[in-house]
Amino acid sequence: MLAVENITKKFPGVVALNNVCMQLHAGKVNAILGENGAGKSTLMKILSGVYCEYEGRILYKNKHVSFTCIKDAQECGIAIIHQELNLIPYLTITENIFLGREIINTWGFLDKKAMRQKVQSLLRKLKLDVEPDALVADLKVGQQQVVEIAKALLTESEVIIMDEPTSAISEHEVEVLFAIINDLKKENKTIVYISHKLDELFKIADTFIVLRDGCAVESGEMAGVNNDTLIQKMVGREIKVMRKQAAQYAHREELLRVENIGLKHRGKSGENILTNISFTLGKGEIVGIFGLMGAGRTELVETLFGLHPKRFEGEIFVEGNKVKFKSPADAIDAGLALVPEDRKKDGLVPGLDVKKNISLTTLKDLQVGGLLNENKEAELAEKYIGELKIKTSSHGQMAKNLSGGNQQKIVLAKWLAKGPKVLMLDEPTRGIDINAKNEIYKLILQLADAGLGIIMVSSELPEILAVSDRILVMAEGSITAEIPVSEATENTILKAAIPKTI
Amino acid sequence: MQALAKSTPESNMKKYGSSLAKFQSLIALVILCLTISLLSDKFFTVDNAWNVMRQISVNICIATGMTLVVLTAGIDLSVGSVLALAGAITAGLLRNGIEIPAGNLYIGFTLLGAVVAGLLTGALLGAFNGWTITRFKVPPFVATLAVLTIARGFTMLWTKGFPISSLGENFAFLGTGWFLGIPLPVWISGIIVIAAVVVTNKTRFGRYVYAIGGNENAAKLSGININRIKIAVYTIAGGLAAIGGIIVTSRLDSAQPNAGITYELDAIAAVVIGGTSLSGGRGSIMGTVLGAIIIGVLNNGLVLLNVSPFWQQVVKGFVILLAVMIDKANSKND
């Protein structure tokens, strides 16, 4: 149905896809697997016409096609349902589904009746029991996803690409989605299903292809493989890190203690995003925090960093002293640092150069007589470029021109320059290549050995297991388990991470 | 664009290209000057040069403050009205002082006192802008639009709608005098520009301004007190507008209730022609100065060439559009 031949796509500093070949079959669910940053999304963006510059070619129904825009791909019958849903919240379901292809009556006005009827039949087919006039904003995430599927069906798409469709929906909604997918299969549609939830894929997928570091490393029938082989293919190699000597800090001095931390819900009064979180962090200790999406991991580190002072409950102690953070500046003064989850949005100033990004937290120390000293600043930058092996042409290079891994190192450098006691890392290796990942693990261990207390939030189990001394598992805003790494297995962690109330 | 860029030919091209982009407004200015001097023999004279410099000094004051505001990804529409109010306050205090009928009290003002009062008025209005923008999250466009009206209203109330004139020779010296062969307003705007260049390039405050405009979230998470920096920036913009107001009032020897109308647009024009991005984080004071000079030379040239004032506006509009279109085309290549 759809074949990809020798596709290569390069971004500044990183090869996102390297000579990938792939066959997609009609009437089947074709799974694409891979870790974060393996190149799944890039490949899908090429198939759906978002990226039009690449090497290699795409064959569709045995004809060579090249899409110059999303509309091209749509008209050919390829629809993509993005991980972040592309719906307009304050338009109705009908308006969303017909957006850009409205039915016009003879007077040149919108033919609302015709559109509504069409949507109604689509919704019935997809067993979504809501009115076509309902606002998308009022729907649950799972329902919104079905609306996206309806959008794809409206254009009679032959190929429907679903990018992590179950990342934000409940188990029941997943079942509904799978029923819909099975129906679509019967209509001989080609389904492309991207996920890294393996159990799901065994339920729904027929064929698979594994991407790793931009290469297609394995493909075949789902029936012929098991869980372990797929994991091995995805990860490729074990995460190689030298375990530090646990004995070195056997009598740990307490660095950070939090008691009964809570975070109130922004909108709904009486509800909490975080409830009753207590834990301690010792000098030289690495505490891994694992949780599924929506467990409250990011909210926890944000709260600890003073980002939500008005909705905060509980007590924080740094080295035994009670502290109260009204802003990140207070938290920084107390010796905390946070490498945020989304480095582009919260970590970097992309339009400033490497040097200015690194010095952002320590400008106070780089002044001479009230003016910034450029030599001192450059020295600081060079020091960290060397120590963290940041690959950049010079410290004057714009931060936005660096690869993800190197950008992450800049954010790290910014905090290391500040000399924190507690370093919080939120998904420190998201979207960066395997080598940079290993370098960052090594660095984390070195820092712990140097006496820092480290909190590492991650949704990647192998990473959590490899680096942490102790693992806290979160679900629904609470800590559901605390496991020393010696007793932790993927199973025990996952069991504690799955929400109970759905 | 390259992470590992050693000196590949491509990166050299880019470097060359971007420095060319930096100088393009300078090149545009040179071409503009050459063209006008070909068409008019009155243009390329010392007298006319000082004339242009003096005319643009007010816009340079305002546009310098505007640059800081725009670098934080904000905008300040109130500067024209703030200029008028500050000028009127200074003129009113200088000429009439304050009479408080209840206590049968009269407070007179020295020249310095009146000028300081005018400056404080501007700074205070700027601080008010900063306060509503940071404390209540009012979008800068709306907050400063409101103050545009408020300050104009206060100007009318204070002046009762009539000009306040005959302010004395000493005061007039500020706007019309010369010092060491250079007009005083040019001194004032020059000192402001130098100070602003140092502040933006060499101080922590300046760096924070760029960081906030470049990525407010990252700046906040780096421990920068965003609100304090923003309030400071709007306060400076208000204060600089007030300086502009005092210069205008002094030059005319009269505070006009309608002074400064649409000055904010000239300032914004200078900022964008100078290559500062309206989305913040990118730009420079010297760019703005160049932008202000381009506008000034263009105005002057069109007058010398006897172009009708109506056409002048049309031309000016197209120049602004052209400048930003070129800038956008360049940043797309980035």
XYZ file of C-alpha atoms in Angstrom, chain A residues 12-13 305 307 328-329 332 340 344-350 352 356 359-361 363-364 367 370-372 374 377 391-393 397 401 414-415, chain B residues 1-6 135 198-199 201-205 207-208 210-225 281-282 334:
70
model
C 21.159 20.489 12.375
C 23.539 18.354 14.362
C 11.032 24.494 42.977
C 6.623 27.473 40.938
C 12.139 29.738 41.855
C 14.592 32.424 42.971
C 17.674 28.519 43.976
C 12.927 21.144 33.295
C 12.879 24.350 24.495
C 9.966 25.814 26.400
C 11.445 26.164 29.880
C 15.154 25.520 29.801
C 16.901 27.373 27.037
C 16.846 30.869 25.681
C 17.239 29.682 22.091
C 20.978 33.680 23.030
C 24.931 33.586 27.687
C 25.962 32.193 32.608
C 22.310 33.078 33.145
C 22.157 31.844 36.742
C 25.723 36.696 36.312
C 26.035 38.146 39.796
C 30.380 41.360 37.374
C 28.591 46.597 38.132
C 29.462 45.635 34.572
C 29.570 42.104 33.206
C 33.117 39.121 29.219
C 31.854 34.800 31.294
C 29.630 20.020 20.947
C 29.472 23.531 19.595
C 31.554 25.499 17.141
C 26.977 29.822 18.779
C 21.498 25.623 16.535
C 23.782 26.542 33.759
C 22.814 24.804 36.974
C 22.582 26.331 11.584
C 25.249 23.762 12.202
C 25.927 22.229 15.533
C 29.411 21.104 14.801
C 30.170 23.873 12.405
C 33.853 24.182 11.959
C 0.642 42.084 38.726
C 26.192 49.953 28.089
C 23.189 48.767 30.070
C 25.401 44.902 26.604
C 27.313 45.092 29.822
C 24.976 44.663 32.753
C 23.038 41.906 34.405
C 19.853 43.915 33.951
C 21.085 40.427 29.901
C 17.916 39.669 31.819
C 17.154 39.765 26.500
C 16.585 36.514 28.383
C 13.021 37.436 29.322
C 12.190 38.367 25.737
C 13.939 35.260 24.417
C 12.203 32.816 26.724
C 10.297 34.074 29.729
C 9.777 30.599 31.199
C 13.448 29.744 31.090
C 14.317 33.108 32.600
C 11.879 32.585 35.430
C 13.168 29.079 36.100
C 16.683 30.500 36.201
C 15.659 32.535 39.207
C 15.244 35.859 37.462
C 12.626 38.127 39.017
C 14.769 38.833 22.698
C 16.491 40.069 19.568
C 18.271 31.608 10.138
